[in-house]
mmCIF file of C-alpha atoms in Angstrom:
data_model
loop_
_atom_site.group_PDB
_atom_site.id
_atom_site.type_symbol
_atom_site.label_atom_id
_atom_site.label_comp_id
_atom_site.label_asym_id
_atom_site.label_seq_id
_atom_site.Cartn_x
_atom_site.Cartn_y
_atom_site.Cartn_z
ATOM 1 C CA MET C 1 122.504 106.969 111.680
ATOM 2 C CA LEU C 2 122.619 109.710 114.279
ATOM 3 C CA THR C 3 121.067 112.164 111.829
ATOM 4 C CA ALA C 4 118.237 109.712 111.172
ATOM 5 C CA ALA C 5 117.627 109.345 114.911
ATOM 6 C CA TYR C 6 117.466 113.124 115.350
ATOM 7 C CA LEU C 7 115.167 113.353 112.339
ATOM 8 C CA THR C 8 112.816 110.766 113.816
ATOM 9 C CA ALA C 9 112.832 112.568 117.158
ATOM 10 C CA SER C 10 112.075 115.935 115.528
ATOM 11 C CA PHE C 11 109.020 114.517 113.771
ATOM 12 C CA MET C 12 107.907 112.879 116.997
ATOM 13 C CA VAL C 13 108.121 116.280 118.724
ATOM 14 C CA ALA C 14 106.238 117.910 115.827
ATOM 15 C CA GLY C 15 103.601 115.189 116.021
ATOM 16 C CA ILE C 16 103.026 115.826 119.709
ATOM 17 C CA GLY C 17 102.589 119.531 118.990
ATOM 18 C CA ALA C 18 100.164 118.767 116.169
ATOM 19 C CA TRP C 19 98.178 116.444 118.421
ATOM 20 C CA TYR C 20 97.802 119.131 121.074
ATOM 21 C CA LEU C 21 96.716 121.622 118.394
ATOM 22 C CA LEU C 22 94.078 119.184 117.156
ATOM 23 C CA LYS C 23 92.845 118.650 120.711
ATOM 24 C CA GLY C 24 92.846 122.421 121.371
ATOM 25 C CA LYS C 25 95.000 122.073 124.488
ATOM 26 C CA HIS C 26 98.125 123.987 125.513
ATOM 27 C CA GLN C 27 98.054 126.173 122.386
ATOM 28 C CA HIS C 28 101.271 128.109 123.078
ATOM 29 C CA PHE C 29 103.228 124.927 123.854
ATOM 30 C CA ALA C 30 101.689 123.119 120.882
ATOM 31 C CA ARG C 31 102.570 125.845 118.367
ATOM 32 C CA ARG C 32 106.121 126.168 119.631
ATOM 33 C CA THR C 33 106.624 122.382 119.698
ATOM 34 C CA LEU C 34 105.248 121.977 116.184
ATOM 35 C CA ALA C 35 107.398 124.845 114.878
ATOM 36 C CA LEU C 36 110.594 123.534 116.482
ATOM 37 C CA GLY C 37 109.977 119.959 115.369
ATOM 38 C CA THR C 38 109.305 120.887 111.758
ATOM 39 C CA ALA C 39 112.201 123.378 111.659
ATOM 40 C CA PHE C 40 114.694 120.807 112.917
ATOM 41 C CA GLY C 41 113.144 118.177 110.637
ATOM 42 C CA THR C 42 113.534 120.410 107.602
ATOM 43 C CA VAL C 43 117.224 121.017 108.280
ATOM 44 C CA LEU C 44 117.889 117.391 109.171
ATOM 45 C CA ILE C 45 116.227 116.045 106.010
ATOM 46 C CA ALA C 46 118.708 117.991 103.894
ATOM 47 C CA GLY C 47 121.557 116.736 106.063
ATOM 48 C CA GLN C 48 120.345 113.149 105.889
ATOM 49 C CA VAL C 49 120.100 113.243 102.099
ATOM 50 C CA PHE C 50 123.610 114.738 101.837
ATOM 51 C CA ILE C 51 125.182 112.272 104.291
ATOM 52 C CA GLY C 52 123.312 109.323 102.776
ATOM 53 C CA ASP C 53 124.539 110.206 99.300
ATOM 54 C CA ILE C 54 128.144 110.413 100.504
ATOM 55 C CA LEU C 55 127.899 107.059 102.309
ATOM 56 C CA TYR C 56 126.194 105.384 99.352
ATOM 57 C CA GLY C 57 128.945 106.663 97.049
ATOM 58 C CA THR C 58 131.546 105.192 99.394
ATOM 59 C CA MET C 59 129.723 101.858 99.395
ATOM 60 C CA LEU C 60 129.502 101.971 95.601
ATOM 61 C CA LYS C 61 133.281 102.476 95.421
ATOM 62 C CA TYR C 62 134.423 99.899 97.998
ATOM 63 C CA GLN C 63 131.555 97.360 98.084
ATOM 64 C CA PRO C 64 129.906 97.461 94.652
ATOM 65 C CA SER C 65 128.385 93.997 94.963
ATOM 66 C CA LYS C 66 126.387 95.108 98.013
ATOM 67 C CA MET C 67 124.868 97.972 96.007
ATOM 68 C CA GLN C 68 124.226 95.707 93.021
ATOM 69 C CA ALA C 69 122.351 93.233 95.190
ATOM 70 C CA ALA C 70 120.425 95.930 97.055
ATOM 71 C CA GLU C 71 119.356 97.658 93.818
ATOM 72 C CA GLY C 72 118.626 94.461 91.865
ATOM 73 C CA PHE C 73 121.126 94.970 89.030
ATOM 74 C CA TRP C 74 122.322 91.748 87.378
ATOM 75 C CA GLU C 75 123.569 92.705 83.901
ATOM 76 C CA LYS C 76 127.270 93.416 83.342
ATOM 77 C CA GLN C 77 126.240 96.952 82.329
ATOM 78 C CA SER C 78 122.775 98.352 83.005
ATOM 79 C CA GLN C 79 120.757 99.964 80.309
ATOM 80 C CA SER C 80 121.363 103.656 79.899
ATOM 81 C CA PRO C 81 119.699 105.435 81.572
ATOM 82 C CA ALA C 82 119.510 103.025 84.484
ATOM 83 C CA PRO C 83 116.100 102.714 86.146
ATOM 84 C CA TYR C 84 115.548 102.704 89.888
ATOM 85 C CA TYR C 85 113.606 99.591 90.895
ATOM 86 C CA TRP C 86 110.976 100.029 93.595
ATOM 87 C CA LEU C 87 109.806 96.422 93.525
ATOM 88 C CA ILE C 88 111.939 93.409 92.619
ATOM 89 C CA VAL C 89 111.307 89.662 92.649
ATOM 90 C CA PRO C 90 114.804 88.204 92.190
ATOM 91 C CA ASP C 91 115.911 84.840 90.820
ATOM 92 C CA GLN C 92 119.449 84.516 92.174
ATOM 93 C CA ASN C 93 120.091 81.095 90.624
ATOM 94 C CA ASN C 94 119.514 82.439 87.106
ATOM 95 C CA GLN C 95 120.896 85.903 87.956
ATOM 96 C CA ARG C 96 117.861 87.844 86.808
ATOM 97 C CA ASN C 97 114.768 89.541 88.176
ATOM 98 C CA ARG C 98 111.524 87.654 87.658
ATOM 99 C CA PHE C 99 109.628 90.900 88.087
ATOM 100 C CA GLN C 100 110.772 94.483 88.442
ATOM 101 C CA LEU C 101 108.921 97.749 88.724
ATOM 102 C CA GLY C 102 111.003 100.879 88.393
ATOM 103 C CA ILE C 103 111.264 104.481 87.347
ATOM 104 C CA PRO C 104 113.429 105.228 84.281
ATOM 105 C CA TYR C 105 116.378 107.629 84.686
ATOM 106 C CA LEU C 106 116.120 107.686 88.488
ATOM 107 C CA GLY C 107 118.759 104.970 88.949
ATOM 108 C CA SER C 108 121.248 106.883 86.820
ATOM 109 C CA ILE C 109 120.550 110.153 88.603
ATOM 110 C CA TRP C 110 120.644 108.597 92.057
ATOM 111 C CA LEU C 111 123.625 106.284 91.625
ATOM 112 C CA THR C 112 125.875 108.032 89.086
ATOM 113 C CA HIS C 113 124.691 111.665 89.329
ATOM 114 C CA SER C 114 124.145 111.820 85.561
ATOM 115 C CA LEU C 115 121.221 111.232 83.192
ATOM 116 C CA ASP C 116 123.020 108.651 81.078
ATOM 117 C CA GLY C 117 125.011 106.806 83.757
ATOM 118 C CA ARG C 118 125.388 103.042 83.650
ATOM 119 C CA VAL C 119 125.574 100.755 86.665
ATOM 120 C CA GLU C 120 127.480 97.474 86.758
ATOM 121 C CA GLY C 121 125.567 94.387 87.815
ATOM 122 C CA LEU C 122 126.220 91.284 89.909
ATOM 123 C CA ARG C 123 127.320 89.230 86.893
ATOM 124 C CA ASN C 124 130.667 91.063 87.187
ATOM 125 C CA THR C 125 131.164 89.524 90.640
ATOM 126 C CA PRO C 126 132.177 85.847 90.897
ATOM 127 C CA ARG C 127 129.255 83.753 92.196
ATOM 128 C CA ASP C 128 131.136 82.612 95.304
ATOM 129 C CA LEU C 129 131.771 86.261 96.250
ATOM 130 C CA SER C 130 128.309 87.448 95.324
ATOM 131 C CA PRO C 131 126.132 88.387 98.319
ATOM 132 C CA GLU C 132 122.893 86.570 98.927
ATOM 133 C CA TRP C 133 120.190 88.834 97.568
ATOM 134 C CA GLU C 134 117.733 88.157 100.368
ATOM 135 C CA TRP C 135 120.237 89.275 103.000
ATOM 136 C CA CYS C 136 121.015 92.524 101.191
ATOM 137 C CA SER C 137 117.731 93.690 99.770
ATOM 138 C CA THR C 138 114.906 92.206 101.825
ATOM 139 C CA PRO C 139 115.659 94.201 105.021
ATOM 140 C CA PHE C 140 116.004 97.402 102.972
ATOM 141 C CA ALA C 141 112.771 96.724 101.087
ATOM 142 C CA SER C 142 110.886 95.983 104.299
ATOM 143 C CA CYS C 143 112.168 99.226 105.862
ATOM 144 C CA MET C 144 110.885 101.107 102.837
ATOM 145 C CA ALA C 145 107.586 99.212 102.577
ATOM 146 C CA TRP C 146 106.545 99.458 106.232
ATOM 147 C CA PRO C 147 105.916 103.247 106.417
ATOM 148 C CA TRP C 148 104.108 103.245 103.072
ATOM 149 C CA SER C 149 101.894 100.347 104.170
ATOM 150 C CA CYS C 150 101.084 102.203 107.425
ATOM 151 C CA LEU C 151 100.144 105.308 105.475
ATOM 152 C CA LEU C 152 98.041 103.354 103.000
ATOM 153 C CA SER C 153 96.232 101.391 105.709
ATOM 154 C CA GLU C 154 95.492 104.578 107.623
ATOM 155 C CA LEU C 155 94.156 106.301 104.517
ATOM 156 C CA LEU C 156 91.995 103.299 103.693
ATOM 157 C CA HIS C 157 90.749 102.977 107.267
ATOM 158 C CA TYR C 158 90.034 106.620 108.094
ATOM 159 C CA GLY C 159 89.551 108.115 104.654
ATOM 160 C CA CYS C 160 89.362 111.880 104.680
ATOM 161 C CA ALA C 161 88.284 112.443 108.272
ATOM 162 C CA SER C 162 88.146 116.041 109.402
ATOM 163 C CA ALA C 163 90.500 117.455 112.003
ATOM 164 C CA GLU C 164 87.547 118.352 114.247
ATOM 165 C CA ASN C 165 86.875 114.662 114.831
ATOM 166 C CA SER C 166 89.102 114.214 117.875
ATOM 167 C CA SER C 167 88.514 110.438 118.018
ATOM 168 C CA VAL C 168 90.618 110.016 114.876
ATOM 169 C CA PRO C 169 94.302 109.674 115.769
ATOM 170 C CA ALA C 170 96.795 111.954 114.025
ATOM 171 C CA GLY C 171 99.384 109.715 112.417
ATOM 172 C CA SER C 172 99.931 105.981 112.562
ATOM 173 C CA PHE C 173 100.861 106.124 116.245
ATOM 174 C CA GLY C 174 98.420 108.796 117.322
ATOM 175 C CA PHE C 175 96.516 106.366 119.542
ATOM 176 C CA TRP C 176 99.364 106.590 122.073
ATOM 177 C CA TYR C 177 98.263 110.098 122.994
ATOM 178 C CA SER C 178 94.491 109.693 123.016
#
């Protein structure tokens, strides 16, 4: 979590530098701020991916039902290769997904570190010990959907505005600095 906080802060610093560059103010400060923010962000992204993979592997080992609920796997053994589901509409009573949209192979690569890995599903867990899907996956899905919806709404609203147009904010929160 600390790495994610530092990562967020580094992109905030880089964003401030980029905003000053767009405005044409404090050029030396802006270039240095942008360079430092992106440099730290680059290093921290690699660290975050590494740490996240280790923690997810630990969760997979000690709390498999949490991973199964978060990823939307119901079958006793997933198909091989396991897909990674980006969008899931679950039916917990019938232990199935009403709708699922995923990328083949990515689930196997991400979760088992192999192309042909299989992932156990929630049907292996007794129903009384099975986590409620909404409590496991909905917060995660909303955390993933929010930044993409901000990006999409900004692209739809501003289109391909040029950087010379200083009335257009840089980033979803650029209006804070205008």
